[in-house]
CSV table of C-alpha atoms in Angstrom, one decimal:
chain,number,residue,atom,x,y,z
A,1,UNK,CA,8.4,-2.5,-7.6
A,2,UNK,CA,4.7,-2.4,-7.7
A,3,UNK,CA,2.5,-5.2,-6.4
A,4,UNK,CA,-1.2,-5.5,-7.1
A,5,UNK,CA,-3.1,-5.6,-3.8
A,6,UNK,CA,-5.6,-8.4,-4.2
A,7,UNK,CA,-9.2,-7.3,-3.7
A,8,UNK,CA,-12.7,-7.8,-5.0
A,9,UNK,CA,-13.4,-8.4,-8.7
A,10,UNK,CA,-9.7,-9.3,-9.2
A,11,UNK,CA,-9.5,-11.9,-12.0
A,12,UNK,CA,-10.1,-9.6,-15.2
A,13,UNK,CA,-8.2,-6.8,-13.6
A,14,UNK,CA,-5.1,-8.9,-12.8
A,15,UNK,CA,-5.2,-10.5,-16.3
A,16,UNK,CA,-5.0,-7.0,-17.8
A,17,UNK,CA,-2.2,-5.9,-15.5
A,18,UNK,CA,-0.2,-9.1,-16.0
A,19,UNK,CA,-0.7,-8.9,-19.9
A,20,UNK,CA,0.5,-5.4,-20.0
A,21,UNK,CA,3.4,-6.1,-17.6
A,22,UNK,CA,2.4,-3.3,-15.2
A,23,UNK,CA,3.0,-5.2,-12.0
A,24,UNK,CA,5.9,-7.1,-10.4
A,25,UNK,CA,3.8,-9.2,-8.1
A,26,UNK,CA,0.6,-9.9,-6.3
A,27,UNK,CA,-0.1,-9.6,-2.6
A,28,UNK,CA,-3.0,-12.0,-2.1
A,29,UNK,CA,-5.9,-11.6,0.3
A,30,UNK,CA,-7.3,-15.0,1.5
A,31,UNK,CA,-10.2,-13.0,3.1
A,32,UNK,CA,-11.5,-12.1,-0.4
A,33,UNK,CA,-11.3,-15.3,-2.4
A,34,UNK,CA,-11.2,-19.1,-1.9
A,35,UNK,CA,-7.6,-20.3,-1.9
A,36,UNK,CA,-8.6,-23.2,-4.3
A,37,UNK,CA,-9.9,-20.9,-6.8
A,38,UNK,CA,-6.8,-18.7,-6.7
A,39,UNK,CA,-4.6,-21.8,-7.1
A,40,UNK,CA,-6.7,-23.0,-10.0
A,41,UNK,CA,-6.5,-19.7,-11.9
A,42,UNK,CA,-2.8,-19.3,-11.3
A,43,UNK,CA,-2.2,-22.8,-12.5
A,44,UNK,CA,-4.1,-22.1,-15.8
A,45,UNK,CA,-2.5,-18.8,-16.6
A,46,UNK,CA,1.3,-18.8,-17.2
A,47,UNK,CA,1.4,-15.0,-16.7
A,48,UNK,CA,1.1,-15.4,-13.0
A,49,UNK,CA,4.5,-17.3,-13.0
A,50,UNK,CA,6.2,-14.2,-14.2
A,51,UNK,CA,5.7,-12.2,-11.0
A,52,UNK,CA,6.2,-12.6,-7.3
A,53,UNK,CA,3.6,-13.8,-4.8
A,54,UNK,CA,2.9,-12.9,-1.2
A,55,UNK,CA,0.0,-13.6,1.2
A,56,UNK,CA,-1.3,-11.0,3.6
A,57,UNK,CA,-2.5,-13.5,6.5
A,58,UNK,CA,-4.6,-10.9,8.3
A,59,UNK,CA,-4.7,-12.7,11.5
A,60,UNK,CA,-5.2,-9.4,13.2
A,61,UNK,CA,-8.8,-9.6,12.4
A,62,UNK,CA,-9.1,-11.7,15.6
A,63,UNK,CA,-8.0,-8.7,17.7
A,64,UNK,CA,-11.3,-7.0,16.8
A,65,UNK,CA,-14.5,-8.5,18.3
A,66,UNK,CA,-16.8,-7.0,15.7
A,67,UNK,CA,-14.7,-7.7,12.7
A,68,UNK,CA,-15.9,-9.5,9.6
A,69,UNK,CA,-13.3,-12.1,8.7
A,70,UNK,CA,-15.2,-13.4,5.6
A,71,UNK,CA,-13.3,-16.4,4.2
A,72,UNK,CA,-10.5,-16.3,6.7
A,73,UNK,CA,-12.7,-18.4,9.1
A,74,UNK,CA,-12.4,-21.3,6.6
A,75,UNK,CA,-8.6,-21.4,6.8
A,76,UNK,CA,-6.8,-23.6,9.2
A,77,UNK,CA,-4.2,-21.2,10.3
A,78,UNK,CA,-6.8,-18.5,11.3
A,79,UNK,CA,-7.2,-18.6,15.0
A,80,UNK,CA,-10.6,-19.7,16.4
A,81,UNK,CA,-10.1,-17.8,19.6
A,82,UNK,CA,-9.9,-13.9,19.8
A,83,UNK,CA,-6.3,-12.6,20.0
A,84,UNK,CA,-6.5,-11.0,23.3
A,85,UNK,CA,-4.2,-10.9,26.3
A,86,UNK,CA,-5.1,-14.4,27.5
A,87,UNK,CA,-4.3,-15.7,24.0
A,88,UNK,CA,-1.0,-13.9,23.7
A,89,UNK,CA,0.2,-15.1,27.2
A,90,UNK,CA,0.3,-18.5,25.9
A,91,UNK,CA,3.5,-19.4,24.0
A,92,UNK,CA,1.7,-22.6,22.6
A,93,UNK,CA,-0.9,-20.3,21.0
A,94,UNK,CA,1.9,-18.3,19.3
A,95,UNK,CA,3.7,-21.4,18.1
A,96,UNK,CA,0.7,-23.0,16.7
A,97,UNK,CA,-0.4,-19.8,14.9
A,98,UNK,CA,3.1,-19.4,13.3
A,99,UNK,CA,3.4,-23.1,12.4
A,100,UNK,CA,0.0,-23.1,10.6
A,101,UNK,CA,0.7,-19.9,8.9
A,102,UNK,CA,4.0,-21.2,7.5
A,103,UNK,CA,2.4,-24.4,6.3
A,104,UNK,CA,-0.4,-22.5,4.7
A,105,UNK,CA,1.9,-20.2,2.7
A,106,UNK,CA,4.1,-23.1,1.6
A,107,UNK,CA,0.9,-24.7,0.2
A,108,UNK,CA,0.0,-21.5,-1.5
A,109,UNK,CA,3.3,-21.5,-3.3
A,110,UNK,CA,4.5,-18.0,-2.4
A,111,UNK,CA,7.9,-16.5,-3.0
A,112,UNK,CA,8.1,-14.8,0.3
A,113,UNK,CA,7.0,-16.4,3.7
A,114,UNK,CA,5.3,-13.8,5.9
A,115,UNK,CA,5.1,-13.8,9.7
A,116,UNK,CA,1.7,-13.2,11.3
A,117,UNK,CA,1.1,-9.5,12.2
A,118,UNK,CA,-0.6,-7.9,15.1
A,119,UNK,CA,-2.4,-4.6,15.0
A,120,UNK,CA,-0.8,-1.7,16.9
A,121,UNK,CA,-2.3,1.5,18.1
A,122,UNK,CA,1.1,2.7,19.3
A,123,UNK,CA,4.7,1.3,19.0
A,124,UNK,CA,4.7,1.5,22.9
A,125,UNK,CA,1.8,-1.0,23.1
A,126,UNK,CA,2.3,-4.0,25.4
A,127,UNK,CA,1.5,-6.2,22.4
A,128,UNK,CA,4.8,-5.2,20.8
A,129,UNK,CA,6.7,-7.6,23.0
A,130,UNK,CA,4.4,-10.4,21.8
A,131,UNK,CA,4.9,-9.4,18.2
A,132,UNK,CA,8.7,-9.5,18.6
A,133,UNK,CA,8.2,-13.0,20.2
A,134,UNK,CA,6.0,-14.2,17.4
A,135,UNK,CA,8.7,-13.1,14.9
A,136,UNK,CA,11.5,-15.0,16.8
A,137,UNK,CA,9.3,-18.1,16.8
A,138,UNK,CA,8.7,-17.5,13.1
A,139,UNK,CA,12.5,-17.5,12.4
A,140,UNK,CA,13.1,-20.6,14.5
A,141,UNK,CA,10.4,-22.6,12.7
A,142,UNK,CA,11.6,-21.7,9.2
A,143,UNK,CA,15.1,-22.8,10.2
A,144,UNK,CA,13.8,-26.0,11.5
A,145,UNK,CA,11.7,-26.6,8.4
A,146,UNK,CA,14.8,-25.6,6.2
A,147,UNK,CA,12.5,-23.2,4.2
A,148,UNK,CA,14.6,-21.6,1.4
A,149,UNK,CA,12.4,-18.5,0.7
A,150,UNK,CA,12.4,-14.9,1.6
A,151,UNK,CA,11.5,-14.4,5.2
A,152,UNK,CA,9.4,-11.2,6.0
A,153,UNK,CA,8.1,-9.9,9.1
A,154,UNK,CA,4.7,-7.9,8.9
A,155,UNK,CA,3.2,-5.2,10.9
A,156,UNK,CA,0.0,-3.1,10.9
A,157,UNK,CA,-0.6,0.1,12.9
A,158,UNK,CA,-2.7,3.1,13.2
A,159,UNK,CA,-1.4,6.2,11.5
A,160,UNK,CA,-1.3,8.0,14.7
A,161,UNK,CA,1.5,5.8,15.9
A,162,UNK,CA,3.7,7.6,13.5
A,163,UNK,CA,3.6,10.8,15.6
A,164,UNK,CA,5.8,9.6,18.5
A,165,UNK,CA,9.3,9.1,17.2
A,166,UNK,CA,10.6,8.2,20.5
A,167,UNK,CA,8.4,5.1,20.7
A,168,UNK,CA,9.4,4.2,17.1
A,169,UNK,CA,13.1,4.5,18.0
A,170,UNK,CA,12.5,2.2,21.0
A,171,UNK,CA,10.8,-0.4,18.9
A,172,UNK,CA,13.6,-0.3,16.3
A,173,UNK,CA,16.2,-0.8,19.0
A,174,UNK,CA,14.4,-3.8,20.1
A,175,UNK,CA,13.8,-5.1,16.6
A,176,UNK,CA,17.5,-4.5,15.7
A,177,UNK,CA,18.5,-7.5,17.8
A,178,UNK,CA,16.7,-9.9,15.5
A,179,UNK,CA,16.4,-7.8,12.3
A,180,UNK,CA,19.3,-9.6,10.5
A,181,UNK,CA,17.5,-12.8,10.7
A,182,UNK,CA,14.9,-11.5,8.2
A,183,UNK,CA,15.0,-10.4,4.5
A,184,UNK,CA,12.3,-7.8,4.7
A,185,UNK,CA,9.1,-6.3,6.3
A,186,UNK,CA,5.6,-5.7,5.0
A,187,UNK,CA,3.9,-2.7,6.4
A,188,UNK,CA,0.2,-1.7,6.5
A,189,UNK,CA,-0.9,1.6,7.7
A,190,UNK,CA,-4.4,2.1,9.1
A,191,UNK,CA,-5.4,5.5,7.7
A,192,UNK,CA,-8.0,7.7,9.4
A,193,UNK,CA,-11.3,7.9,7.7
A,194,UNK,CA,-12.0,11.5,8.4
A,195,UNK,CA,-9.7,12.9,5.7
A,196,UNK,CA,-11.9,13.9,2.7
A,197,UNK,CA,-8.8,14.7,0.5
A,198,UNK,CA,-8.0,11.3,-1.0
A,199,UNK,CA,-4.2,12.0,-1.5
A,200,UNK,CA,-3.4,13.9,1.7
A,201,UNK,CA,-1.3,12.7,4.6
A,202,UNK,CA,-0.6,14.6,7.8
A,203,UNK,CA,2.9,15.8,7.4
A,204,UNK,CA,4.1,15.0,10.9
A,205,UNK,CA,2.8,11.4,10.4
A,206,UNK,CA,4.2,11.1,6.9
A,207,UNK,CA,7.6,12.4,8.1
A,208,UNK,CA,7.5,9.6,10.8
A,209,UNK,CA,6.7,7.1,8.0
A,210,UNK,CA,9.7,8.2,5.9
A,211,UNK,CA,12.0,8.0,8.9
A,212,UNK,CA,10.7,4.4,9.6
A,213,UNK,CA,11.3,3.3,6.1
A,214,UNK,CA,14.9,4.8,6.1
A,215,UNK,CA,15.7,3.2,9.5
A,216,UNK,CA,14.4,-0.2,8.4
A,217,UNK,CA,16.5,0.0,5.2
A,218,UNK,CA,19.5,0.8,7.3
A,219,UNK,CA,18.8,-2.5,9.3
A,220,UNK,CA,19.4,-4.3,6.0
A,221,UNK,CA,15.7,-5.0,5.3
A,222,UNK,CA,13.6,-4.8,2.1
A,223,UNK,CA,10.6,-2.6,2.8
A,224,UNK,CA,7.2,-3.2,1.2
A,225,UNK,CA,4.3,-0.9,2.0
A,226,UNK,CA,0.8,-2.3,1.4
A,227,UNK,CA,-2.4,-0.3,0.5
A,228,UNK,CA,-0.6,2.7,-0.9
A,229,UNK,CA,-1.6,5.3,-3.4
A,230,UNK,CA,0.1,8.3,-5.0
A,231,UNK,CA,1.9,9.1,-1.7
A,232,UNK,CA,4.0,6.0,-2.5
A,233,UNK,CA,6.3,8.2,-4.6
A,234,UNK,CA,7.7,9.7,-1.3
A,235,UNK,CA,8.2,6.2,0.1
A,236,UNK,CA,10.3,5.3,-3.0
A,237,UNK,CA,12.3,8.5,-2.6
A,238,UNK,CA,13.7,7.3,0.8
A,239,UNK,CA,14.4,3.8,-0.2
A,240,UNK,CA,11.2,1.6,-0.2
A,241,UNK,CA,11.5,-1.5,-2.4
A,242,UNK,CA,7.9,-2.0,-3.2
A,243,UNK,CA,4.3,-0.9,-2.7
A,244,UNK,CA,1.1,-2.7,-2.8
A,245,UNK,CA,-1.8,-0.9,-4.5
A,246,UNK,CA,-4.9,-1.7,-6.3
A,247,UNK,CA,-7.8,-0.8,-8.6
A,248,UNK,CA,-10.3,0.4,-6.1
A,249,UNK,CA,-9.5,3.3,-3.7
A,250,UNK,CA,-10.0,0.9,-0.7
A,251,UNK,CA,-6.9,-1.0,-2.1
A,252,UNK,CA,-4.8,2.2,-2.1
A,253,UNK,CA,-6.0,3.4,1.4
A,254,UNK,CA,-6.4,0.9,4.3
A,255,UNK,CA,-8.9,1.9,7.1
A,256,UNK,CA,-10.6,-0.2,9.7
A,257,UNK,CA,-14.1,0.6,8.6
A,258,UNK,CA,-13.6,-0.3,4.8
A,259,UNK,CA,-11.9,-3.5,5.8
A,260,UNK,CA,-14.4,-4.8,8.1
A,261,UNK,CA,-12.5,-4.3,11.4
A,262,UNK,CA,-15.2,-2.1,12.6
A,263,UNK,CA,-18.8,-1.2,11.5
A,264,UNK,CA,-18.9,0.9,8.2
A,265,UNK,CA,-21.2,3.4,6.8
A,266,UNK,CA,-22.4,3.1,3.1
A,267,UNK,CA,-19.9,4.2,0.4
A,268,UNK,CA,-20.6,6.7,-2.4
A,269,UNK,CA,-20.9,6.3,-6.0
A,270,UNK,CA,-17.6,5.4,-7.8
A,271,UNK,CA,-16.4,8.0,-10.3
A,272,UNK,CA,-14.1,7.5,-13.3
A,273,UNK,CA,-10.9,9.1,-12.5
A,274,UNK,CA,-7.7,9.7,-14.5
A,275,UNK,CA,-4.4,9.4,-12.6
A,276,UNK,CA,-2.2,12.4,-13.6
A,277,UNK,CA,1.4,12.0,-12.3
A,278,UNK,CA,1.9,15.5,-13.8
A,279,UNK,CA,-0.3,16.8,-11.1
A,280,UNK,CA,-0.1,13.9,-8.6
A,281,UNK,CA,-3.8,13.7,-8.5
A,282,UNK,CA,-6.6,11.5,-9.6
A,283,UNK,CA,-8.9,13.8,-11.6
A,284,UNK,CA,-12.6,13.0,-12.1
A,285,UNK,CA,-12.7,12.7,-15.8
A,286,UNK,CA,-16.1,14.1,-16.5
A,287,UNK,CA,-15.9,16.9,-13.9
A,288,UNK,CA,-12.3,17.9,-14.0
A,289,UNK,CA,-11.0,17.0,-17.4
A,290,UNK,CA,-13.9,16.9,-20.0
A,291,UNK,CA,-15.2,20.1,-18.5
A,292,UNK,CA,-12.2,22.2,-19.6
A,293,UNK,CA,-13.3,24.7,-22.2
A,294,UNK,CA,-12.3,23.8,-25.8
A,295,UNK,CA,-9.8,26.7,-26.1
A,296,UNK,CA,-8.0,25.7,-23.1
A,297,UNK,CA,-7.9,21.8,-23.7
A,298,UNK,CA,-4.6,21.7,-25.6
A,299,UNK,CA,-2.8,23.7,-22.9
A,300,UNK,CA,-4.3,22.1,-19.8
A,301,UNK,CA,-4.4,18.5,-21.2
A,302,UNK,CA,-0.7,18.9,-21.7
A,303,UNK,CA,-0.4,19.4,-17.9
A,304,UNK,CA,-2.7,16.5,-17.2
A,305,UNK,CA,-2.1,13.5,-19.5
A,306,UNK,CA,0.8,11.4,-18.9
A,307,UNK,CA,1.2,9.5,-22.2
A,308,UNK,CA,-1.1,6.4,-21.4
A,309,UNK,CA,-3.1,4.2,-23.7
A,310,UNK,CA,-6.2,5.8,-22.3
A,311,UNK,CA,-5.2,9.2,-23.5
A,312,UNK,CA,-6.8,8.7,-26.9
A,313,UNK,CA,-10.3,8.2,-25.5
A,314,UNK,CA,-9.9,11.1,-23.1
A,315,UNK,CA,-9.2,13.3,-26.2
A,316,UNK,CA,-12.2,12.1,-28.0
A,317,UNK,CA,-14.2,13.1,-24.8
A,318,UNK,CA,-16.9,10.4,-24.7
A,319,UNK,CA,-17.1,9.4,-21.0
A,320,UNK,CA,-19.4,6.5,-21.8
A,321,UNK,CA,-16.8,4.9,-24.0
A,322,UNK,CA,-14.3,4.7,-21.1
A,323,UNK,CA,-14.7,1.5,-18.9
A,324,UNK,CA,-13.7,1.3,-15.3
A,325,UNK,CA,-11.1,-1.5,-16.1
A,326,UNK,CA,-9.5,1.0,-18.4
A,327,UNK,CA,-9.4,3.5,-15.6
A,328,UNK,CA,-7.8,1.0,-13.3
A,329,UNK,CA,-5.2,0.1,-15.9
A,330,UNK,CA,-4.3,3.7,-16.5
A,331,UNK,CA,-3.6,4.2,-12.8
A,332,UNK,CA,-1.2,1.4,-12.8
A,333,UNK,CA,0.5,2.5,-16.1
A,334,UNK,CA,0.9,6.1,-14.9
A,335,UNK,CA,2.2,5.1,-11.5
A,336,UNK,CA,4.7,2.6,-13.1
A,337,UNK,CA,6.1,5.3,-15.3
A,338,UNK,CA,7.2,7.4,-12.2
A,339,UNK,CA,8.1,4.5,-10.0
A,340,UNK,CA,10.5,3.2,-12.6
A,341,UNK,CA,12.1,6.6,-13.1
A,342,UNK,CA,12.6,6.9,-9.3
A,343,UNK,CA,14.1,3.4,-8.7
A,344,UNK,CA,16.5,3.9,-11.6
A,345,UNK,CA,18.2,6.7,-9.6
A,346,UNK,CA,21.4,5.5,-7.8
A,347,UNK,CA,21.5,7.4,-4.5
A,348,UNK,CA,18.9,8.6,-2.1
A,349,UNK,CA,19.9,12.2,-2.9
A,350,UNK,CA,19.1,11.6,-6.5
A,351,UNK,CA,15.8,10.0,-5.6
A,352,UNK,CA,14.7,12.8,-3.3
A,353,UNK,CA,15.7,15.5,-5.8
A,354,UNK,CA,13.8,13.7,-8.6
A,355,UNK,CA,10.7,13.4,-6.4
A,356,UNK,CA,10.9,17.0,-5.3
A,357,UNK,CA,11.0,18.1,-8.9
A,358,UNK,CA,7.9,15.9,-9.6
A,359,UNK,CA,6.1,17.6,-6.6
A,360,UNK,CA,7.1,21.2,-7.7
A,361,UNK,CA,6.0,20.5,-11.3
A,362,UNK,CA,2.7,19.0,-9.9
A,363,UNK,CA,2.2,22.0,-7.7
A,364,UNK,CA,2.8,24.4,-10.5
A,365,UNK,CA,0.4,22.5,-12.9
A,366,UNK,CA,-2.4,22.5,-10.3
A,367,UNK,CA,-2.0,26.2,-9.6
A,368,UNK,CA,-2.1,26.9,-13.4
A,369,UNK,CA,-5.2,24.8,-13.8
A,370,UNK,CA,-6.9,26.5,-10.9
A,371,UNK,CA,-6.1,30.0,-12.3
A,372,UNK,CA,-7.7,29.0,-15.8
A,373,UNK,CA,-11.3,29.4,-16.7
A,374,UNK,CA,-12.2,25.9,-15.3
A,375,UNK,CA,-15.3,25.0,-13.5
A,376,UNK,CA,-13.5,23.0,-10.9
A,377,UNK,CA,-10.6,23.6,-8.5
A,378,UNK,CA,-8.0,21.0,-7.5
A,379,UNK,CA,-6.8,20.9,-3.9
A,380,UNK,CA,-3.0,20.9,-3.8
A,381,UNK,CA,-2.7,20.6,0.0
A,382,UNK,CA,-1.1,17.1,-0.4
A,383,UNK,CA,1.7,18.4,-2.5
A,384,UNK,CA,2.7,20.9,0.2
A,385,UNK,CA,2.5,18.2,2.9
A,386,UNK,CA,4.7,15.8,0.8
A,387,UNK,CA,7.3,18.5,0.3
A,388,UNK,CA,7.1,19.5,3.9
A,389,UNK,CA,7.6,15.9,5.1
A,390,UNK,CA,10.6,15.4,2.7
A,391,UNK,CA,12.2,18.6,3.8
A,392,UNK,CA,12.0,17.6,7.5
A,393,UNK,CA,13.3,14.1,6.5
A,394,UNK,CA,16.4,15.7,4.8
A,395,UNK,CA,17.1,17.9,7.8
A,396,UNK,CA,16.7,15.1,10.3
A,397,UNK,CA,19.2,12.9,8.5
A,398,UNK,CA,21.6,15.5,7.2
A,399,UNK,CA,20.9,14.9,3.6
A,400,UNK,CA,22.0,17.9,1.6
A,401,UNK,CA,20.9,18.4,-1.9
């Protein structure tokens, strides 16, 4: 399943995605838009009733003194006090936070009720105990209110936390005592900003993420990972149920600076990119596709284009005739083709084998592109890292293909 990660300039983009049936749901962000406006637009467009709805509460903004909460400050559930040690020591604070969060989501008419999440730098943080306490309070209040909706816990952590499998194992051991009370978990990874390769993922950390997904699935939970991009194909390979992703790159890759948890530098000019699932890469259309020499276009375009509606305009070759909204829609269309193919596979062995084939094909296509008479070169480091992580995952879990 693919959920649209709600973000800026959302209305026309969601309308296109819903009309084309390219998404299964929306993960709403009350930081970005007034709740009243969201409700009004949903009530006037029946297409919204055809998909699932969740809300990312984002109370963790109160853990960062310099954060920019935007519209969150207007919402009753959002804490007035900073979430620090003093705040967390008070059971009354946690109970009030949970109660108001539940009431807000019921009023928002979601399909899944989400527990408030706390930001972790490590799965060994002291705050983990308070997070688990919050989840227990969340379950107890839902039972008292007799809420008949999906119950999801929620967590956000720095990607460096994925390096220590021992800490993750300890966390899962503690969580396993209450995991059966919930239907699923929503995960956000705070990615490091210093990676200039937009699809890359440190293989050790990615391997830790794959293991976490697999272990959570073995606890009987549905797993949804927010703010994901092309790397989501390896999440689905090990059993993830859904990802949240979006039109802007900042909705496919969460990091503290972009999301206003810490001060941010200026951002560069946005490029028009084509998402090629044959290369597992987002190619800059003008520089990396339209620059291909005429005598190589038929050959290389066959290794780039994925059978999307936008392909006709790519073949015409007029970059000015391609709008950004068409670019965003093509991303979802291309991703959906592959996600649907993965999720149709019955066993984890079949899923992993299929994704490995995709990765090997992408690696071969990128190498062929780079060896041709093109002006640009495409970095395939992410492909090697994805394959590396999957290989280690198979060995760790005695999965033989």
